[in-house]
mmCIF file of C-alpha atoms in Angstrom:
data_model
loop_
_atom_site.group_PDB
_atom_site.id
_atom_site.type_symbol
_atom_site.label_atom_id
_atom_site.label_comp_id
_atom_site.label_asym_id
_atom_site.label_seq_id
_atom_site.Cartn_x
_atom_site.Cartn_y
_atom_site.Cartn_z
ATOM 1 C CA MET A 800 -75.919 35.469 -19.362
ATOM 2 C CA GLY A 801 -77.308 34.793 -22.819
ATOM 3 C CA LYS A 802 -77.959 36.563 -26.055
ATOM 4 C CA LEU A 803 -81.255 37.492 -27.791
ATOM 5 C CA LEU A 804 -82.342 35.633 -30.913
ATOM 6 C CA CYS A 805 -85.324 36.706 -33.002
ATOM 7 C CA ASP A 806 -87.618 34.154 -34.687
ATOM 8 C CA SER A 807 -90.002 34.804 -37.533
ATOM 9 C CA SER A 808 -92.593 36.246 -35.164
ATOM 10 C CA SER A 809 -90.015 38.647 -33.718
ATOM 11 C CA ALA A 810 -90.391 36.990 -30.309
ATOM 12 C CA ALA A 811 -87.315 37.431 -28.166
ATOM 13 C CA VAL A 812 -86.110 34.203 -26.590
ATOM 14 C CA ALA A 813 -83.227 33.882 -24.147
ATOM 15 C CA VAL A 814 -81.011 30.998 -25.139
ATOM 16 C CA ALA A 815 -78.146 29.814 -22.956
ATOM 17 C CA GLU A 816 -74.755 30.191 -24.620
ATOM 18 C CA ALA A 817 -73.244 26.819 -25.502
ATOM 19 C CA PRO A 818 -69.728 26.119 -24.138
ATOM 20 C CA SER A 819 -66.774 26.135 -26.578
ATOM 21 C CA PRO A 820 -66.002 22.655 -27.974
ATOM 22 C CA ALA A 821 -63.081 20.817 -26.360
ATOM 23 C CA PRO A 822 -59.909 20.619 -28.503
ATOM 24 C CA ALA A 823 -59.300 17.324 -30.287
ATOM 25 C CA PRO A 824 -56.871 15.004 -28.496
ATOM 26 C CA PRO A 825 -53.363 14.896 -30.008
ATOM 27 C CA LEU A 826 -52.549 12.028 -32.330
ATOM 28 C CA LEU A 827 -49.307 11.383 -30.412
ATOM 29 C CA THR A 828 -49.709 10.706 -26.722
ATOM 30 C CA TRP A 829 -45.943 10.686 -25.894
ATOM 31 C CA PRO A 830 -43.665 13.728 -25.710
ATOM 32 C CA THR A 831 -41.988 14.995 -28.851
ATOM 33 C CA PRO A 832 -38.524 13.422 -28.975
ATOM 34 C CA ASP A 833 -35.439 15.534 -28.561
ATOM 35 C CA PRO A 834 -34.084 16.196 -32.065
ATOM 36 C CA ASP A 835 -30.577 15.347 -30.802
ATOM 37 C CA PRO A 836 -31.094 12.883 -27.929
ATOM 38 C CA PRO A 837 -28.145 12.058 -25.682
ATOM 39 C CA THR A 838 -26.539 8.629 -26.066
ATOM 40 C CA SER A 839 -24.214 6.653 -23.884
ATOM 41 C CA TRP A 840 -21.343 8.164 -25.912
ATOM 42 C CA THR A 841 -22.247 11.689 -24.799
ATOM 43 C CA ALA A 842 -20.946 11.064 -21.297
ATOM 44 C CA VAL A 843 -17.802 9.102 -22.183
ATOM 45 C CA ALA A 844 -14.762 11.007 -20.946
ATOM 46 C CA ALA A 845 -11.545 11.774 -22.835
ATOM 47 C CA LEU A 846 -12.987 11.523 -26.356
ATOM 48 C CA GLU A 847 -12.115 14.032 -29.033
ATOM 49 C CA ASP A 848 -14.893 15.548 -31.111
ATOM 50 C CA GLN A 849 -14.103 13.425 -34.167
ATOM 51 C CA GLN A 850 -14.177 10.245 -32.094
ATOM 52 C CA ARG A 851 -17.481 11.162 -30.470
ATOM 53 C CA ARG A 852 -19.125 12.093 -33.783
ATOM 54 C CA ARG A 853 -18.036 8.875 -35.449
ATOM 55 C CA LEU A 854 -19.114 6.708 -32.542
ATOM 56 C CA HIS A 855 -22.487 8.455 -32.432
ATOM 57 C CA TRP A 856 -22.950 7.855 -36.170
ATOM 58 C CA ILE A 857 -22.205 4.151 -35.659
ATOM 59 C CA TRP A 858 -24.581 4.125 -32.684
ATOM 60 C CA GLU A 859 -27.399 5.532 -34.835
ATOM 61 C CA ARG A 860 -26.991 3.142 -37.771
ATOM 62 C CA GLY A 861 -25.704 0.043 -36.025
ATOM 63 C CA VAL A 862 -23.150 -2.677 -36.663
ATOM 64 C CA ALA A 863 -24.085 -5.638 -38.866
ATOM 65 C CA TRP A 864 -22.903 -9.166 -38.069
ATOM 66 C CA LYS A 865 -23.425 -12.286 -40.151
ATOM 67 C CA PRO A 866 -23.430 -15.473 -38.054
ATOM 68 C CA PRO A 867 -21.551 -18.554 -39.243
ATOM 69 C CA ALA A 868 -23.492 -21.216 -41.113
ATOM 70 C CA THR A 869 -23.391 -23.469 -38.030
ATOM 71 C CA LEU A 870 -25.335 -20.930 -35.933
ATOM 72 C CA PRO A 871 -29.075 -20.843 -36.740
ATOM 73 C CA LEU A 872 -29.491 -17.071 -36.572
ATOM 74 C CA PRO A 873 -30.314 -14.450 -39.202
ATOM 75 C CA PRO A 874 -27.925 -11.547 -39.850
ATOM 76 C CA LEU A 875 -28.136 -9.139 -36.925
ATOM 77 C CA VAL A 876 -27.577 -5.398 -36.521
ATOM 78 C CA PHE A 877 -26.367 -4.217 -33.110
ATOM 79 C CA ARG A 878 -26.470 -0.869 -31.380
ATOM 80 C CA LEU A 879 -23.351 -0.454 -29.249
ATOM 81 C CA ASP A 880 -23.683 1.435 -25.971
ATOM 82 C CA HIS A 881 -20.821 2.308 -23.680
ATOM 83 C CA ALA A 882 -21.408 0.439 -20.431
ATOM 84 C CA GLY A 883 -19.358 2.617 -18.104
ATOM 85 C CA GLU A 884 -15.808 2.966 -16.840
ATOM 86 C CA VAL A 885 -13.888 0.143 -15.173
ATOM 87 C CA ASP A 886 -10.928 0.438 -12.826
ATOM 88 C CA ALA A 887 -7.566 0.984 -14.503
ATOM 89 C CA ASP A 888 -5.893 -1.594 -12.265
ATOM 90 C CA GLY A 889 -4.405 -3.860 -14.931
ATOM 91 C CA ASN A 890 -7.422 -6.186 -14.818
ATOM 92 C CA CYS A 891 -9.611 -4.032 -17.064
ATOM 93 C CA LEU A 892 -9.702 -6.524 -19.972
ATOM 94 C CA PHE A 893 -11.228 -9.195 -17.749
ATOM 95 C CA THR A 894 -13.514 -6.783 -15.889
ATOM 96 C CA ALA A 895 -14.806 -5.330 -19.173
ATOM 97 C CA ALA A 896 -15.209 -8.750 -20.831
ATOM 98 C CA ARG A 897 -17.097 -10.055 -17.814
ATOM 99 C CA LYS A 898 -19.566 -7.161 -17.988
ATOM 100 C CA ALA A 899 -19.938 -7.249 -21.785
ATOM 101 C CA ALA A 900 -20.599 -10.989 -21.758
ATOM 102 C CA SER A 901 -22.673 -11.026 -18.534
ATOM 103 C CA ALA A 902 -20.303 -13.703 -17.235
ATOM 104 C CA LYS A 903 -20.492 -15.015 -13.671
ATOM 105 C CA PRO A 904 -16.789 -15.357 -12.708
ATOM 106 C CA ASP A 905 -15.149 -12.274 -11.248
ATOM 107 C CA ALA A 906 -12.258 -10.658 -13.107
ATOM 108 C CA ARG A 907 -9.533 -12.594 -11.274
ATOM 109 C CA ASP A 908 -11.278 -15.939 -11.776
ATOM 110 C CA LEU A 909 -11.846 -15.142 -15.438
ATOM 111 C CA ARG A 910 -8.145 -14.299 -15.815
ATOM 112 C CA HIS A 911 -7.169 -17.680 -14.356
ATOM 113 C CA ARG A 912 -9.691 -19.508 -16.525
ATOM 114 C CA ILE A 913 -8.227 -18.099 -19.728
ATOM 115 C CA VAL A 914 -4.692 -18.913 -18.527
ATOM 116 C CA ARG A 915 -5.760 -22.531 -18.005
ATOM 117 C CA ARG A 916 -7.410 -22.492 -21.421
ATOM 118 C CA PHE A 917 -4.200 -21.182 -23.000
ATOM 119 C CA SER A 918 -1.990 -23.702 -21.209
ATOM 120 C CA HIS A 919 -4.175 -26.558 -22.445
ATOM 121 C CA LEU A 920 -4.090 -25.305 -26.049
ATOM 122 C CA TYR A 921 -0.344 -24.596 -25.914
ATOM 123 C CA ALA A 922 0.485 -28.056 -24.558
ATOM 124 C CA ALA A 923 -1.620 -29.720 -27.260
ATOM 125 C CA ALA A 924 -0.274 -27.586 -30.128
ATOM 126 C CA GLN A 925 2.109 -28.873 -32.763
ATOM 127 C CA ALA A 926 5.667 -27.570 -32.767
ATOM 128 C CA PRO A 927 5.103 -24.960 -35.541
ATOM 129 C CA ASP A 928 2.136 -23.501 -33.648
ATOM 130 C CA ARG A 929 4.100 -23.343 -30.399
ATOM 131 C CA ASP A 930 6.983 -21.668 -32.196
ATOM 132 C CA ALA A 931 4.597 -19.043 -33.599
ATOM 133 C CA ILE A 932 3.170 -18.393 -30.118
ATOM 134 C CA ASP A 933 6.660 -18.112 -28.620
ATOM 135 C CA ALA A 934 7.647 -15.604 -31.305
ATOM 136 C CA ALA A 935 4.538 -13.504 -30.597
ATOM 137 C CA VAL A 936 5.275 -13.514 -26.852
ATOM 138 C CA ARG A 937 8.893 -12.445 -27.427
ATOM 139 C CA HIS A 938 7.727 -9.631 -29.676
ATOM 140 C CA LEU A 939 5.425 -8.345 -26.933
ATOM 141 C CA TYR A 940 7.517 -8.826 -23.793
ATOM 142 C CA ALA A 941 11.122 -9.644 -24.704
ATOM 143 C CA PRO A 942 11.838 -7.599 -27.846
ATOM 144 C CA ASP A 943 15.214 -7.450 -29.551
ATOM 145 C CA LEU A 944 16.599 -4.152 -28.289
ATOM 146 C CA LYS A 945 18.818 -3.877 -31.351
ATOM 147 C CA ALA A 946 15.765 -3.338 -33.556
ATOM 148 C CA GLY A 947 12.347 -1.690 -33.544
ATOM 149 C CA TRP A 948 13.464 1.859 -32.827
ATOM 150 C CA GLY A 949 11.956 3.164 -36.059
ATOM 151 C CA VAL A 950 8.527 2.438 -34.572
ATOM 152 C CA HIS A 951 8.950 2.812 -30.809
ATOM 153 C CA VAL A 952 10.664 5.461 -28.727
ATOM 154 C CA VAL A 953 10.543 3.258 -25.612
ATOM 155 C CA GLN A 954 10.605 -0.543 -25.458
ATOM 156 C CA GLU A 955 9.972 -2.732 -22.414
ATOM 157 C CA LEU A 956 11.234 -6.024 -21.096
ATOM 158 C CA LYS A 957 8.872 -7.856 -18.738
ATOM 159 C CA LEU A 958 10.399 -10.118 -16.090
ATOM 160 C CA LEU A 959 8.874 -12.222 -13.316
ATOM 161 C CA ALA A 960 10.366 -12.251 -9.829
ATOM 162 C CA PRO A 961 9.151 -15.124 -7.628
ATOM 163 C CA LYS A 962 7.890 -13.590 -4.409
ATOM 164 C CA THR A 963 9.705 -16.193 -2.334
ATOM 165 C CA LEU A 964 13.050 -15.093 -3.812
ATOM 166 C CA ARG A 965 12.576 -11.335 -3.584
ATOM 167 C CA HIS A 966 14.854 -10.912 -0.566
ATOM 168 C CA HIS A 967 17.597 -12.943 -2.308
ATOM 169 C CA LEU A 968 17.383 -10.621 -5.307
ATOM 170 C CA ASP A 969 17.657 -7.568 -3.058
ATOM 171 C CA ALA A 970 20.708 -9.044 -1.321
ATOM 172 C CA ALA A 971 22.414 -9.745 -4.653
ATOM 173 C CA ILE A 972 21.740 -6.186 -5.828
ATOM 174 C CA ASN A 973 23.169 -4.766 -2.585
ATOM 175 C CA ASP A 974 26.309 -6.894 -3.013
ATOM 176 C CA LEU A 975 26.951 -5.261 -6.394
ATOM 177 C CA VAL A 976 26.248 -1.811 -4.971
ATOM 178 C CA ASP A 977 28.818 -2.492 -2.233
ATOM 179 C CA LEU A 978 31.342 -3.147 -5.016
ATOM 180 C CA GLY A 979 30.753 0.371 -6.333
ATOM 181 C CA ILE A 980 28.249 -0.378 -9.094
ATOM 182 C CA GLN A 981 25.421 2.125 -9.535
ATOM 183 C CA ARG A 982 22.246 0.676 -8.040
ATOM 184 C CA GLU A 983 20.167 0.944 -11.232
ATOM 185 C CA MET A 984 22.832 -0.928 -13.213
ATOM 186 C CA ALA A 985 23.139 -3.498 -10.433
ATOM 187 C CA ALA A 986 19.377 -4.039 -10.379
ATOM 188 C CA GLU A 987 19.243 -4.406 -14.181
ATOM 189 C CA THR A 988 22.012 -7.018 -14.074
ATOM 190 C CA ILE A 989 20.473 -9.121 -11.296
ATOM 191 C CA TYR A 990 16.926 -8.949 -12.631
ATOM 192 C CA ARG A 991 17.945 -9.960 -16.154
ATOM 193 C CA GLU A 992 20.141 -12.793 -14.851
ATOM 194 C CA ARG A 993 17.846 -14.266 -12.195
ATOM 195 C CA CYS A 994 14.247 -13.410 -13.061
ATOM 196 C CA ILE A 995 12.008 -15.247 -15.507
ATOM 197 C CA ALA A 996 11.906 -13.643 -18.947
ATOM 198 C CA VAL A 997 8.462 -13.596 -20.560
ATOM 199 C CA ASN A 998 9.585 -15.087 -23.859
ATOM 200 C CA ASN A 999 7.498 -18.211 -24.564
ATOM 201 C CA GLY A 1000 4.091 -19.751 -23.942
ATOM 202 C CA ASP A 1001 4.964 -21.229 -20.550
ATOM 203 C CA SER A 1002 6.285 -17.940 -19.148
ATOM 204 C CA TRP A 1003 3.338 -16.073 -20.723
ATOM 205 C CA ALA A 1004 0.970 -18.222 -18.653
ATOM 206 C CA LYS A 1005 2.868 -17.306 -15.470
ATOM 207 C CA TYR A 1006 2.871 -13.631 -16.475
ATOM 208 C CA MET A 1007 -0.815 -13.449 -17.387
ATOM 209 C CA SER A 1008 -1.727 -15.092 -14.060
ATOM 210 C CA VAL A 1009 -0.502 -11.995 -12.187
ATOM 211 C CA SER A 1010 -3.481 -9.881 -11.099
ATOM 212 C CA GLY A 1011 -1.733 -7.592 -8.613
ATOM 213 C CA SER A 1012 -3.170 -9.410 -5.594
ATOM 214 C CA ALA A 1013 -1.512 -10.889 -2.527
ATOM 215 C CA GLU A 1014 -2.179 -14.394 -3.870
ATOM 216 C CA ASP A 1015 0.105 -13.934 -6.906
ATOM 217 C CA GLU A 1016 3.192 -16.139 -7.034
ATOM 218 C CA HIS A 1017 5.262 -13.590 -8.952
ATOM 219 C CA ASN A 1018 5.892 -9.853 -9.064
ATOM 220 C CA ILE A 1019 6.237 -8.154 -12.443
ATOM 221 C CA ILE A 1020 9.503 -6.266 -13.027
ATOM 222 C CA THR A 1021 9.534 -3.849 -15.980
ATOM 223 C CA LEU A 1022 12.743 -2.589 -17.593
ATOM 224 C CA GLN A 1023 12.234 0.347 -19.956
ATOM 225 C CA TYR A 1024 14.795 1.167 -22.648
ATOM 226 C CA THR A 1025 15.409 3.875 -25.196
ATOM 227 C CA GLU A 1026 17.793 3.465 -28.094
ATOM 228 C CA GLU A 1027 20.543 4.926 -25.874
ATOM 229 C CA GLY A 1028 20.075 2.291 -23.154
ATOM 230 C CA LEU A 1029 18.237 1.710 -19.869
ATOM 231 C CA LEU A 1030 15.676 4.403 -19.090
ATOM 232 C CA THR A 1031 14.038 3.232 -15.875
ATOM 233 C CA ILE A 1032 13.168 0.175 -13.778
ATOM 234 C CA ASP A 1033 9.768 -0.426 -12.221
ATOM 235 C CA GLU A 1034 10.587 -2.805 -9.370
ATOM 236 C CA ASN A 1035 6.923 -3.091 -8.314
ATOM 237 C CA ARG A 1036 7.769 -3.117 -4.637
ATOM 238 C CA ASP A 1037 4.130 -3.100 -3.504
ATOM 239 C CA GLY A 1038 3.258 -6.023 -5.788
ATOM 240 C CA HIS A 1039 0.182 -4.294 -7.198
ATOM 241 C CA ALA A 1040 1.192 -4.412 -10.873
ATOM 242 C CA ALA A 1041 -0.987 -6.746 -12.935
ATOM 243 C CA ALA A 1042 -0.400 -8.204 -16.389
ATOM 244 C CA PHE A 1043 -2.325 -6.185 -18.962
ATOM 245 C CA GLY A 1044 -4.499 -8.196 -21.299
ATOM 246 C CA ASP A 1045 -3.154 -8.685 -24.821
ATOM 247 C CA ASP A 1046 -4.282 -10.199 -28.121
ATOM 248 C CA ILE A 1047 -3.389 -13.706 -26.942
ATOM 249 C CA ALA A 1048 -5.577 -13.268 -23.868
ATOM 250 C CA ILE A 1049 -8.450 -11.905 -25.964
ATOM 251 C CA GLU A 1050 -8.328 -14.927 -28.274
ATOM 252 C CA CYS A 1051 -8.456 -17.159 -25.186
ATOM 253 C CA LEU A 1052 -11.471 -15.199 -23.932
ATOM 254 C CA ALA A 1053 -13.160 -15.750 -27.289
ATOM 255 C CA THR A 1054 -12.433 -19.471 -27.026
ATOM 256 C CA GLU A 1055 -13.678 -19.608 -23.427
ATOM 257 C CA PHE A 1056 -16.937 -17.836 -24.298
ATOM 258 C CA LYS A 1057 -17.260 -19.527 -27.733
ATOM 259 C CA ARG A 1058 -17.977 -16.063 -29.096
ATOM 260 C CA GLU A 1059 -16.109 -13.624 -31.286
ATOM 261 C CA VAL A 1060 -14.631 -10.660 -29.437
ATOM 262 C CA TYR A 1061 -14.402 -7.354 -31.293
ATOM 263 C CA VAL A 1062 -12.202 -4.593 -29.898
ATOM 264 C CA VAL A 1063 -13.532 -1.212 -31.012
ATOM 265 C CA GLN A 1064 -10.592 1.206 -31.162
ATOM 266 C CA ALA A 1065 -11.259 4.937 -31.499
ATOM 267 C CA HIS A 1066 -8.307 7.142 -32.382
ATOM 268 C CA GLY A 1067 -7.915 10.893 -32.180
ATOM 269 C CA ALA A 1068 -6.358 13.394 -34.542
ATOM 270 C CA ASP A 1069 -2.860 12.652 -33.245
ATOM 271 C CA ALA A 1070 -3.064 9.189 -34.822
ATOM 272 C CA MET A 1071 -3.033 10.868 -38.250
ATOM 273 C CA VAL A 1072 -6.348 9.366 -39.399
ATOM 274 C CA ASP A 1073 -9.386 11.282 -40.620
ATOM 275 C CA GLU A 1074 -12.796 11.132 -38.979
ATOM 276 C CA ASP A 1075 -14.207 8.533 -41.389
ATOM 277 C CA ASN A 1076 -11.405 6.133 -40.477
ATOM 278 C CA CYS A 1077 -10.813 6.822 -36.800
ATOM 279 C CA VAL A 1078 -12.798 3.818 -35.481
ATOM 280 C CA PHE A 1079 -11.588 0.256 -36.078
ATOM 281 C CA PHE A 1080 -13.231 -3.088 -35.302
ATOM 282 C CA LEU A 1081 -10.506 -5.642 -34.531
ATOM 283 C CA PRO A 1082 -11.782 -9.253 -34.574
ATOM 284 C CA HIS A 1083 -10.614 -12.058 -32.304
ATOM 285 C CA ARG A 1084 -12.154 -15.417 -33.161
ATOM 286 C CA PRO A 1085 -12.335 -18.477 -30.933
ATOM 287 C CA ARG A 1086 -10.378 -21.622 -31.619
ATOM 288 C CA GLY A 1087 -13.382 -23.804 -32.245
ATOM 289 C CA GLU A 1088 -17.095 -23.287 -32.742
ATOM 290 C CA ILE A 1089 -19.015 -20.032 -32.345
ATOM 291 C CA CYS A 1090 -22.161 -20.566 -30.280
ATOM 292 C CA GLU A 1091 -23.428 -17.022 -29.579
ATOM 293 C CA PRO A 1092 -23.301 -13.501 -31.020
ATOM 294 C CA PRO A 1093 -20.076 -11.523 -30.443
ATOM 295 C CA ILE A 1094 -19.125 -9.348 -27.518
ATOM 296 C CA PHE A 1095 -17.613 -5.888 -27.948
ATOM 297 C CA LEU A 1096 -14.922 -4.076 -25.962
ATOM 298 C CA PHE A 1097 -13.946 -0.422 -26.316
ATOM 299 C CA MET A 1098 -10.430 0.980 -26.382
ATOM 300 C CA LYS A 1099 -9.530 4.659 -26.575
ATOM 301 C CA GLY A 1100 -6.364 5.112 -28.609
ATOM 302 C CA THR A 1101 -3.983 7.755 -27.288
ATOM 303 C CA ALA A 1102 -1.374 9.019 -29.754
ATOM 304 C CA TRP A 1103 0.213 7.020 -32.522
ATOM 305 C CA CYS A 1104 1.860 4.454 -30.246
ATOM 306 C CA GLY A 1105 -1.533 4.096 -28.556
ATOM 307 C CA ALA A 1106 -2.592 1.848 -31.427
ATOM 308 C CA GLY A 1107 -2.045 -0.851 -28.849
ATOM 309 C CA ALA A 1108 -3.437 1.007 -25.863
ATOM 310 C CA ASP A 1109 -3.900 -0.727 -22.536
ATOM 311 C CA HIS A 1110 -7.332 0.166 -21.178
ATOM 312 C CA TYR A 1111 -10.512 -1.703 -22.113
ATOM 313 C CA GLU A 1112 -14.114 -0.760 -21.346
ATOM 314 C CA PRO A 1113 -17.296 -2.806 -21.851
ATOM 315 C CA LEU A 1114 -19.839 -2.255 -24.610
ATOM 316 C CA ILE A 1115 -23.404 -3.547 -24.486
ATOM 317 C CA ALA A 1116 -24.751 -4.817 -27.824
ATOM 318 C CA THR A 1117 -28.509 -4.528 -28.372
ATOM 319 C CA VAL A 1118 -30.184 -5.951 -31.476
ATOM 320 C CA LEU A 1119 -31.825 -3.254 -33.599
ATOM 321 C CA GLN A 1120 -35.178 -4.448 -34.904
ATOM 322 C CA ASN A 1121 -36.273 -3.734 -38.477
ATOM 323 C CA VAL A 1122 -32.815 -2.573 -39.543
ATOM 324 C CA THR A 1123 -31.259 -4.417 -42.463
ATOM 325 C CA PRO A 1124 -27.509 -5.053 -42.660
ATOM 326 C CA ASP A 1125 -27.161 -2.970 -45.834
ATOM 327 C CA LYS A 1126 -28.200 0.125 -43.848
ATOM 328 C CA ALA A 1127 -25.692 -0.417 -41.040
ATOM 329 C CA ALA A 1128 -22.712 1.873 -40.472
ATOM 330 C CA VAL A 1129 -20.295 -1.065 -40.203
ATOM 331 C CA VAL A 1130 -20.458 -4.592 -41.611
ATOM 332 C CA LEU A 1131 -18.259 -7.034 -39.710
#
């Protein structure tokens, strides 16, 4: 079909109708981004709303880190992504650190490497340094049960039972039971008399070597107390209890990797902190030089006493390009 046009001589000419022009191509050839895109923090379980919002804000703006003068790097800004759950088997610090640092040793090997690192440093330390380490170990694993109740409702003593002597311990407990002593009291007496107390650097190395595997030389015995006295005994009959990582172990990891280790703690409303202050970056620096950017581990705080929670998860740090440190959410 066409339409009639008239020229100056009134002659009718059939002209084919031209097709409609094609629309101009869009300036952007990729899809419009989601105004609120999901992040790795969206899927992290057991976070309260205030924790998730704060972590997302930090994720958007980044974390600034200034390298030491000995490291030829400019200031860097990192985006921190949650790298997934790890098993809550007592080895989570080493599993998470291995993933965050892309390290080759498995979690058990990494545990033993940091114990060897600690033992070397402890043996070479001067007496005042060893005394300070011993005091820190006692505070963690052999506290004075006459004090500390204004902070803690429950306190623990950690003891090590050599596997080769376990049947002797059981026999000694049964002897006391046969004399009419309640079994729990008998067990407390024998364990405290005959097991190794974790109260100095040497016993810490034995304790931190325990990964809950069949190859361990010791089983961990845990005595829990309230201010009124003994609450319960975890005799760890199956031998699966592992030594949880602590600040001493994290400093040894930092020294082993020659990198700072930052523990990112996120606390909920029950910790009595507001949203702007619910995320903390706790530094652990190596004893010696720093050769690479830091690694980051995540810890979910649970309740006020959870300020020293047990479970660690890995974070992956990616450098944000074209972001200056003054724009970052956190400056380390």
